[in-house]
Amino acid sequence: MVVIRGATTIERDEKEEIQAAVKELLDKITLSNRIEKSEILSIVFSSTSDIHAYYPAKAAREAGYESSSLFSAMEPEIDGGLPLCIRVMLFLEKNILPKHIYLRGARVLRKDVAEKFNVAIDGPAGSGKSTVAKALAHDYKILYLDTGAMYRACALAAMQACASLDSEEEVARMAETLSLDVEYRDGVQHTLLFGKDVSEEIREPSVSMAASTVSKYPSIRAKMVEKQREIAAKMSCVLDGRDIGSVVLPAAEFKFFLTASPDVRAKRRFDELKAKGHDVNFDDLKKEIQARDLQDSTREFSPLKVAEDAVVIDTSCLSVQEVLAEIKRKIQEKI
Ligand code: DC
């Protein structure tokens, strides 16, 4: 007897989605394992407790798997579990080496059998990329790497070392002895400079422009890009930045570029900083964002740029949830 495992996720708890997801999963399992429907003795489904619209077993019968004995059960609600997920176990009376199939969001459940994948989300300041990247990584249960935080930490180190930011030589000299690490605690990125957690400090508005300045320097970029590639090579992750799709990971499986009007972006930064208790002026912030846009997109070395194969989303009139849904839809279309 052989058991084949599989899982998939749906976007909404709707009958048609469940039917399509079950059919896709079972068809991929049979195709990849080169088995006939009639060779399957039994198929057991379990679905997370947020799925009510339809029985996966019924969907399987409708998809032509009627010769197997079919069964569906509901899983207990587990804190932090992958939402809207359907798991399956197929029993065969045949001796094959089983190929387990994990599709869509469920790929993250079995990193050993699912392929590793990277999602690149680039865009200018305030385009919403970090909020969306964080939420996406959370939903897919994969790592979120905020690459801007690395340039910010670099800028902070240069400022603390009293290096002249306009001198590539001085900044590069400082970077030779730089100890910069990213760590994850409860899924949240912490940026460490010489072992000290500077995650809050690097968000100060004074660091933003400095980060944009030091990120112009090829020697700094080379160091950061190497670190980013190292992390992305090891595991599935969502990376946000300016050059992820174009330079850091040109072979990333999924690439997005988020934009928004300068007013909307300045308003987002304004609200974000106000909520953190910073005393900020909207017009100053807008000017700073525009100056940063200009510096980031006109620098010689790896400027902010839309990768040729990136999906561009204007987030000006969209909520975080809407952007997230659009990104997931595009990812699922491509998987
Ligand atoms: O995304 P952020 O605002 O935290 O980024 C701060 C600065 O770092 C940004 O103005 C440009 C630079 N940066 C970069 O050049 N490349 C990246 N991949 C990320 C950020």
Tab-separated table of C-alpha atoms and ligand atoms in Angstrom:
chain	number	residue	atom	x	y	z
A	1	MET	CA	0.000	0.000	0.000
A	2	VAL	CA	1.235	3.502	-0.844
A	3	VAL	CA	0.022	6.797	0.587
A	4	ILE	CA	0.302	10.041	-1.372
A	5	ARG	CA	-0.078	13.338	0.441
A	6	GLY	CA	-1.134	16.677	-0.928
A	7	ALA	CA	-2.598	20.042	0.026
A	8	THR	CA	-3.808	23.255	-1.500
A	9	THR	CA	-5.408	26.499	-0.423
A	10	ILE	CA	-8.340	28.563	-1.686
A	11	GLU	CA	-8.872	32.316	-1.665
A	12	ARG	CA	-12.515	32.350	-0.566
A	13	ASP	CA	-14.798	29.833	1.098
A	14	GLU	CA	-16.956	29.294	-2.011
A	15	LYS	CA	-18.299	26.127	-3.603
A	16	GLU	CA	-16.758	26.833	-7.042
A	17	GLU	CA	-13.340	27.541	-5.519
A	18	ILE	CA	-13.406	24.314	-3.527
A	19	GLN	CA	-14.460	22.326	-6.598
A	20	ALA	CA	-11.709	23.840	-8.738
A	21	ALA	CA	-9.022	23.466	-6.063
A	22	VAL	CA	-9.868	19.810	-5.355
A	23	LYS	CA	-9.928	18.940	-9.051
A	24	GLU	CA	-6.605	20.698	-9.658
A	25	LEU	CA	-4.965	18.970	-6.692
A	26	LEU	CA	-6.187	15.461	-7.528
A	27	ASP	CA	-5.418	15.846	-11.238
A	28	LYS	CA	-1.877	17.015	-10.452
A	29	ILE	CA	-1.378	14.104	-8.036
A	30	THR	CA	-2.535	11.503	-10.550
A	31	LEU	CA	-0.584	13.072	-13.396
A	32	SER	CA	2.678	13.456	-11.441
A	33	ASN	CA	2.448	9.941	-9.988
A	34	ARG	CA	1.314	8.453	-13.318
A	35	ILE	CA	-1.644	6.685	-11.780
A	36	GLU	CA	-5.148	6.055	-13.042
A	37	LYS	CA	-8.162	7.217	-11.076
A	38	SER	CA	-9.301	3.596	-10.867
A	39	GLU	CA	-6.093	2.654	-9.012
A	40	ILE	CA	-6.948	4.865	-6.032
A	41	LEU	CA	-8.558	2.853	-3.244
A	42	SER	CA	-9.540	5.705	-1.048
A	43	ILE	CA	-9.188	9.473	-0.733
A	44	VAL	CA	-9.357	11.185	2.646
A	45	PHE	CA	-9.667	14.956	2.858
A	46	SER	CA	-9.340	17.279	5.787
A	47	SER	CA	-10.075	20.973	5.553
A	48	THR	CA	-9.480	23.836	7.948
A	49	SER	CA	-12.443	24.946	10.041
A	50	ASP	CA	-12.894	28.144	7.984
A	51	ILE	CA	-14.150	26.057	5.044
A	52	HIS	CA	-17.903	25.447	5.090
A	53	ALA	CA	-19.146	26.017	1.556
A	54	TYR	CA	-18.686	22.497	0.161
A	55	TYR	CA	-17.426	18.978	0.907
A	56	PRO	CA	-14.044	18.322	-0.743
A	57	ALA	CA	-15.105	14.658	-1.110
A	58	LYS	CA	-18.156	15.723	-3.079
A	59	ALA	CA	-15.972	17.894	-5.288
A	60	ALA	CA	-13.705	14.872	-5.872
A	61	ARG	CA	-16.656	12.724	-6.919
A	62	GLU	CA	-17.779	15.413	-9.350
A	63	ALA	CA	-14.221	15.602	-10.730
A	64	GLY	CA	-14.438	11.951	-11.758
A	65	TYR	CA	-12.876	10.240	-8.737
A	66	GLU	CA	-16.028	8.231	-8.066
A	67	SER	CA	-14.501	4.769	-7.978
A	68	SER	CA	-12.541	5.483	-4.758
A	69	SER	CA	-14.104	5.588	-1.321
A	70	LEU	CA	-14.151	9.235	-0.329
A	71	PHE	CA	-14.188	10.925	3.042
A	72	SER	CA	-13.920	14.524	4.337
A	73	ALA	CA	-13.262	15.745	7.874
A	74	MET	CA	-12.785	19.129	9.482
A	75	GLU	CA	-9.522	19.933	11.246
A	76	PRO	CA	-9.372	21.550	14.674
A	77	GLU	CA	-8.771	25.288	14.688
A	78	ILE	CA	-5.071	25.807	15.316
A	79	ASP	CA	-3.682	29.240	16.183
A	80	GLY	CA	-1.466	30.502	13.378
A	81	GLY	CA	-2.432	27.624	11.058
A	82	LEU	CA	-2.534	28.172	7.307
A	83	PRO	CA	-6.047	29.453	6.532
A	84	LEU	CA	-8.461	28.027	3.925
A	85	CYS	CA	-6.427	24.889	3.426
A	86	ILE	CA	-7.527	21.496	2.065
A	87	ARG	CA	-5.292	18.476	2.744
A	88	VAL	CA	-5.587	15.102	1.149
A	89	MET	CA	-4.314	11.551	1.545
A	90	LEU	CA	-4.674	9.022	-1.289
A	91	PHE	CA	-4.302	5.303	-0.651
A	92	LEU	CA	-3.134	3.078	-3.492
A	93	GLU	CA	-2.648	-0.657	-3.766
A	94	LYS	CA	0.417	-0.202	-5.908
A	95	ASN	CA	4.090	-0.022	-5.268
A	96	ILE	CA	5.360	3.329	-6.478
A	97	LEU	CA	7.618	5.968	-4.994
A	98	PRO	CA	4.986	8.573	-4.097
A	99	LYS	CA	5.320	12.154	-5.250
A	100	HIS	CA	3.533	14.416	-2.776
A	101	ILE	CA	1.957	17.559	-4.202
A	102	TYR	CA	1.617	20.869	-2.395
A	103	LEU	CA	-0.007	23.680	-4.352
A	104	ARG	CA	-0.698	27.371	-3.919
A	105	GLY	CA	-0.266	28.663	-0.362
A	106	ALA	CA	0.075	25.079	0.907
A	107	ARG	CA	3.532	24.861	-0.687
A	108	VAL	CA	4.815	26.435	2.487
A	109	LEU	CA	3.598	23.473	4.560
A	110	ARG	CA	6.120	21.101	3.080
A	111	LYS	CA	9.205	23.019	2.075
A	112	ASP	CA	10.925	19.659	1.623
A	113	VAL	CA	8.630	18.529	-1.162
A	114	ALA	CA	7.462	21.871	-2.487
A	115	GLU	CA	9.890	23.998	-4.421
A	116	LYS	CA	11.476	26.987	-2.789
A	117	PHE	CA	10.206	30.273	-4.172
A	118	ASN	CA	11.011	33.953	-3.779
A	119	VAL	CA	8.654	36.875	-4.159
A	120	ALA	CA	10.214	40.235	-5.061
A	121	ILE	CA	8.214	43.349	-4.211
A	122	ASP	CA	9.852	46.564	-5.340
A	123	GLY	CA	8.657	50.124	-5.356
A	124	PRO	CA	9.287	53.638	-4.103
A	125	ALA	CA	8.900	54.814	-0.489
A	126	GLY	CA	5.306	54.709	0.707
A	127	SER	CA	4.035	52.506	-2.125
A	128	GLY	CA	2.832	50.036	0.501
A	129	LYS	CA	5.391	47.347	-0.294
A	130	SER	CA	6.529	46.599	3.238
A	131	THR	CA	2.983	46.300	4.630
A	132	VAL	CA	1.963	44.020	1.789
A	133	ALA	CA	5.201	42.007	1.854
A	134	LYS	CA	4.809	41.409	5.591
A	135	ALA	CA	1.189	40.284	5.219
A	136	LEU	CA	2.014	38.025	2.279
A	137	ALA	CA	4.892	36.370	4.129
A	138	HIS	CA	2.626	35.885	7.127
A	139	ASP	CA	-0.137	34.255	5.072
A	140	TYR	CA	2.277	31.999	3.177
A	141	LYS	CA	4.227	31.267	6.375
A	142	ILE	CA	7.525	32.248	4.798
A	143	LEU	CA	10.202	34.754	5.705
A	144	TYR	CA	9.901	38.487	5.067
A	145	LEU	CA	13.172	40.257	4.340
A	146	ASP	CA	13.063	44.043	4.555
A	147	THR	CA	16.116	45.041	2.514
A	148	GLY	CA	15.534	48.755	3.109
A	149	ALA	CA	16.222	48.093	6.808
A	150	MET	CA	19.714	46.906	5.845
A	151	TYR	CA	20.526	50.140	3.993
A	152	ARG	CA	19.006	52.091	6.860
A	153	ALA	CA	21.219	50.291	9.375
A	154	CYS	CA	24.210	50.996	7.181
A	155	ALA	CA	23.298	54.693	7.111
A	156	LEU	CA	22.833	54.744	10.880
A	157	ALA	CA	26.259	53.187	11.355
A	158	ALA	CA	27.809	55.820	9.074
A	159	MET	CA	26.040	58.586	10.988
A	160	GLN	CA	27.191	57.173	14.319
A	161	ALA	CA	30.742	56.922	13.016
A	162	CYS	CA	30.485	60.578	11.919
A	163	ALA	CA	31.420	59.564	8.369
A	164	SER	CA	30.622	62.124	5.720
A	165	LEU	CA	27.677	60.586	3.871
A	166	ASP	CA	28.650	62.328	0.667
A	167	SER	CA	31.990	60.584	0.606
A	168	GLU	CA	31.802	57.077	-0.784
A	169	GLU	CA	35.306	56.474	0.486
A	170	GLU	CA	34.431	57.342	4.083
A	171	VAL	CA	31.212	55.323	4.043
A	172	ALA	CA	32.980	52.353	2.438
A	173	ARG	CA	35.737	52.499	5.050
A	174	MET	CA	33.126	52.438	7.802
A	175	ALA	CA	31.410	49.475	6.084
A	176	GLU	CA	34.599	47.391	6.158
A	177	THR	CA	34.170	46.817	9.882
A	178	LEU	CA	30.379	46.903	9.887
A	179	SER	CA	28.641	44.138	11.790
A	180	LEU	CA	25.096	43.982	10.445
A	181	ASP	CA	22.728	41.084	11.084
A	182	VAL	CA	19.071	40.337	10.567
A	183	GLU	CA	17.357	38.064	13.035
A	184	TYR	CA	13.831	36.788	13.306
A	185	ARG	CA	11.884	36.586	16.536
A	186	ASP	CA	8.271	35.377	16.331
A	187	GLY	CA	8.443	36.008	12.602
A	188	VAL	CA	9.419	39.677	13.028
A	189	GLN	CA	12.644	40.988	11.515
A	190	HIS	CA	15.089	42.608	13.934
A	191	THR	CA	18.029	44.525	12.508
A	192	LEU	CA	21.170	44.340	14.610
A	193	LEU	CA	24.113	46.717	14.381
A	194	PHE	CA	27.148	45.469	16.283
A	195	GLY	CA	24.750	43.192	18.156
A	196	LYS	CA	22.412	46.029	19.194
A	197	ASP	CA	18.800	45.972	18.030
A	198	VAL	CA	18.318	49.175	15.990
A	199	SER	CA	14.967	48.227	14.397
A	200	GLU	CA	13.235	51.313	15.847
A	201	GLU	CA	16.088	53.794	15.452
A	202	ILE	CA	16.467	53.144	11.727
A	203	ARG	CA	12.880	54.311	11.147
A	204	GLU	CA	13.722	57.884	12.199
A	205	PRO	CA	13.042	60.267	9.285
A	206	SER	CA	16.647	61.509	9.457
A	207	VAL	CA	17.849	57.996	8.595
A	208	SER	CA	15.596	57.694	5.503
A	209	MET	CA	17.458	60.198	3.336
A	210	ALA	CA	20.808	58.995	4.652
A	211	ALA	CA	19.867	55.423	3.653
A	212	SER	CA	19.026	56.605	0.167
A	213	THR	CA	22.426	58.335	-0.010
A	214	VAL	CA	24.564	55.426	1.182
A	215	SER	CA	22.631	53.005	-1.013
A	216	LYS	CA	24.015	54.823	-4.079
A	217	TYR	CA	27.480	53.460	-3.422
A	218	PRO	CA	28.442	50.299	-5.333
A	219	SER	CA	30.621	48.990	-2.504
A	220	ILE	CA	27.698	49.250	-0.054
A	221	ARG	CA	25.224	47.692	-2.477
A	222	ALA	CA	27.570	44.795	-3.226
A	223	LYS	CA	27.782	43.962	0.490
A	224	MET	CA	24.020	44.179	1.063
A	225	VAL	CA	23.102	42.289	-2.109
A	226	GLU	CA	25.407	39.430	-1.168
A	227	LYS	CA	23.693	39.104	2.213
A	228	GLN	CA	20.223	39.293	0.625
A	229	ARG	CA	21.059	36.606	-1.947
A	230	GLU	CA	22.462	34.351	0.769
A	231	ILE	CA	19.204	34.512	2.744
A	232	ALA	CA	16.974	34.120	-0.330
A	233	ALA	CA	18.933	31.100	-1.562
A	234	LYS	CA	18.249	29.192	1.641
A	235	MET	CA	14.493	29.532	1.970
A	236	SER	CA	11.278	30.786	0.458
A	237	CYS	CA	10.883	34.453	1.254
A	238	VAL	CA	9.260	37.717	0.311
A	239	LEU	CA	11.817	40.502	-0.178
A	240	ASP	CA	10.924	44.136	-0.554
A	241	GLY	CA	13.213	46.842	-1.862
A	242	ARG	CA	14.118	48.822	-4.943
A	243	ASP	CA	16.144	46.400	-7.048
A	244	ILE	CA	15.095	42.935	-5.907
A	245	GLY	CA	13.424	41.865	-9.159
A	246	SER	CA	15.923	43.653	-11.376
A	247	VAL	CA	19.288	42.983	-9.710
A	248	VAL	CA	19.244	41.011	-6.450
A	249	LEU	CA	17.072	38.119	-7.644
A	250	PRO	CA	16.496	38.427	-11.386
A	251	ALA	CA	15.301	34.816	-11.355
A	252	ALA	CA	12.742	35.322	-8.557
A	253	GLU	CA	9.645	33.260	-9.312
A	254	PHE	CA	7.272	36.150	-8.645
A	255	LYS	CA	7.939	39.842	-9.158
A	256	PHE	CA	5.793	42.825	-8.311
A	257	PHE	CA	6.324	46.549	-8.535
A	258	LEU	CA	4.050	48.742	-6.432
A	259	THR	CA	3.509	52.411	-7.159
A	260	ALA	CA	1.255	55.163	-5.818
A	261	SER	CA	0.950	58.895	-6.362
A	262	PRO	CA	3.424	61.066	-4.385
A	263	ASP	CA	0.550	62.572	-2.358
A	264	VAL	CA	-0.793	59.189	-1.323
A	265	ARG	CA	2.689	57.948	-0.429
A	266	ALA	CA	3.466	61.047	1.632
A	267	LYS	CA	0.121	60.723	3.440
A	268	ARG	CA	0.867	57.069	4.292
A	269	ARG	CA	4.286	57.931	5.719
A	270	PHE	CA	2.753	60.882	7.564
A	271	ASP	CA	0.093	58.688	9.208
A	272	GLU	CA	2.632	55.981	10.007
A	273	LEU	CA	5.076	58.381	11.684
A	274	LYS	CA	2.312	60.313	13.477
A	275	ALA	CA	0.988	57.045	14.909
A	276	LYS	CA	4.465	56.390	16.293
A	277	GLY	CA	4.435	59.792	18.006
A	278	HIS	CA	6.808	61.606	15.618
A	279	ASP	CA	6.276	65.334	15.103
A	280	VAL	CA	6.187	65.504	11.291
A	281	ASN	CA	5.079	68.006	8.702
A	282	PHE	CA	3.221	66.711	5.628
A	283	ASP	CA	4.884	69.074	3.134
A	284	ASP	CA	8.356	68.286	4.459
A	285	LEU	CA	7.644	64.570	4.178
A	286	LYS	CA	6.369	64.949	0.628
A	287	LYS	CA	9.511	66.852	-0.325
A	288	GLU	CA	11.698	64.215	1.318
A	289	ILE	CA	9.899	61.398	-0.510
A	290	GLN	CA	10.281	63.199	-3.833
A	291	ALA	CA	13.974	63.861	-3.208
A	292	ARG	CA	14.465	60.221	-2.286
A	293	ASP	CA	12.544	59.041	-5.376
A	294	LEU	CA	14.803	61.158	-7.534
A	295	GLN	CA	17.997	59.971	-5.861
A	296	ASP	CA	16.910	56.300	-5.824
A	297	SER	CA	15.787	56.250	-9.443
A	298	THR	CA	18.586	58.273	-11.001
A	299	ARG	CA	21.586	56.699	-9.252
A	300	GLU	CA	24.016	54.997	-11.580
A	301	PHE	CA	24.265	51.672	-9.852
A	302	SER	CA	21.120	49.488	-9.641
A	303	PRO	CA	18.500	52.233	-9.533
A	304	LEU	CA	14.864	51.837	-8.556
A	305	LYS	CA	13.450	50.303	-11.692
A	306	VAL	CA	10.600	48.082	-12.822
A	307	ALA	CA	11.902	44.627	-13.763
A	308	GLU	CA	10.760	43.656	-17.249
A	309	ASP	CA	8.742	40.703	-16.000
A	310	ALA	CA	7.271	42.387	-12.907
A	311	VAL	CA	3.555	42.899	-12.408
A	312	VAL	CA	2.966	46.608	-11.765
A	313	ILE	CA	0.213	47.532	-9.313
A	314	ASP	CA	-0.845	51.113	-8.640
A	315	THR	CA	-1.913	51.043	-4.999
A	316	SER	CA	-3.114	54.691	-4.826
A	317	CYS	CA	-6.777	53.742	-4.579
A	318	LEU	CA	-6.438	50.232	-3.170
A	319	SER	CA	-6.565	48.962	0.408
A	320	VAL	CA	-3.841	46.681	1.764
A	321	GLN	CA	-6.261	43.763	1.515
A	322	GLU	CA	-7.021	44.555	-2.122
A	323	VAL	CA	-3.335	44.709	-3.060
A	324	LEU	CA	-2.692	41.493	-1.169
A	325	ALA	CA	-5.557	39.721	-2.915
A	326	GLU	CA	-4.292	40.882	-6.313
A	327	ILE	CA	-0.760	39.658	-5.588
A	328	LYS	CA	-2.029	36.279	-4.381
A	329	ARG	CA	-4.228	35.961	-7.450
A	330	LYS	CA	-1.250	36.604	-9.731
A	331	ILE	CA	0.921	34.138	-7.817
A	332	GLN	CA	-1.716	31.457	-7.959
A	333	GLU	CA	-2.249	32.034	-11.667
A	334	LYS	CA	1.444	31.331	-12.233
A	335	ILE	CA	1.925	28.334	-9.920
B	1	DC	O1	12.347	50.918	1.740
B	1	DC	P1	13.039	51.936	2.687
B	1	DC	O2	12.350	53.277	2.714
B	1	DC	O3	13.214	51.377	4.056
B	1	DC	O4	14.521	52.138	2.057
B	1	DC	C1	15.437	53.099	2.536
B	1	DC	C2	16.414	53.477	1.404
B	1	DC	O5	17.253	52.362	1.108
B	1	DC	C3	15.762	53.839	0.072
B	1	DC	O6	15.555	55.236	-0.066
B	1	DC	C4	16.682	53.322	-0.984
B	1	DC	C5	17.489	52.265	-0.295
B	1	DC	N1	17.182	50.897	-0.753
B	1	DC	C6	17.826	50.450	-1.888
B	1	DC	O7	18.556	51.198	-2.506
B	1	DC	N2	17.642	49.163	-2.313
B	1	DC	C7	16.820	48.317	-1.646
B	1	DC	N3	16.686	47.065	-2.073
B	1	DC	C8	16.120	48.773	-0.499
B	1	DC	C9	16.314	50.079	-0.089
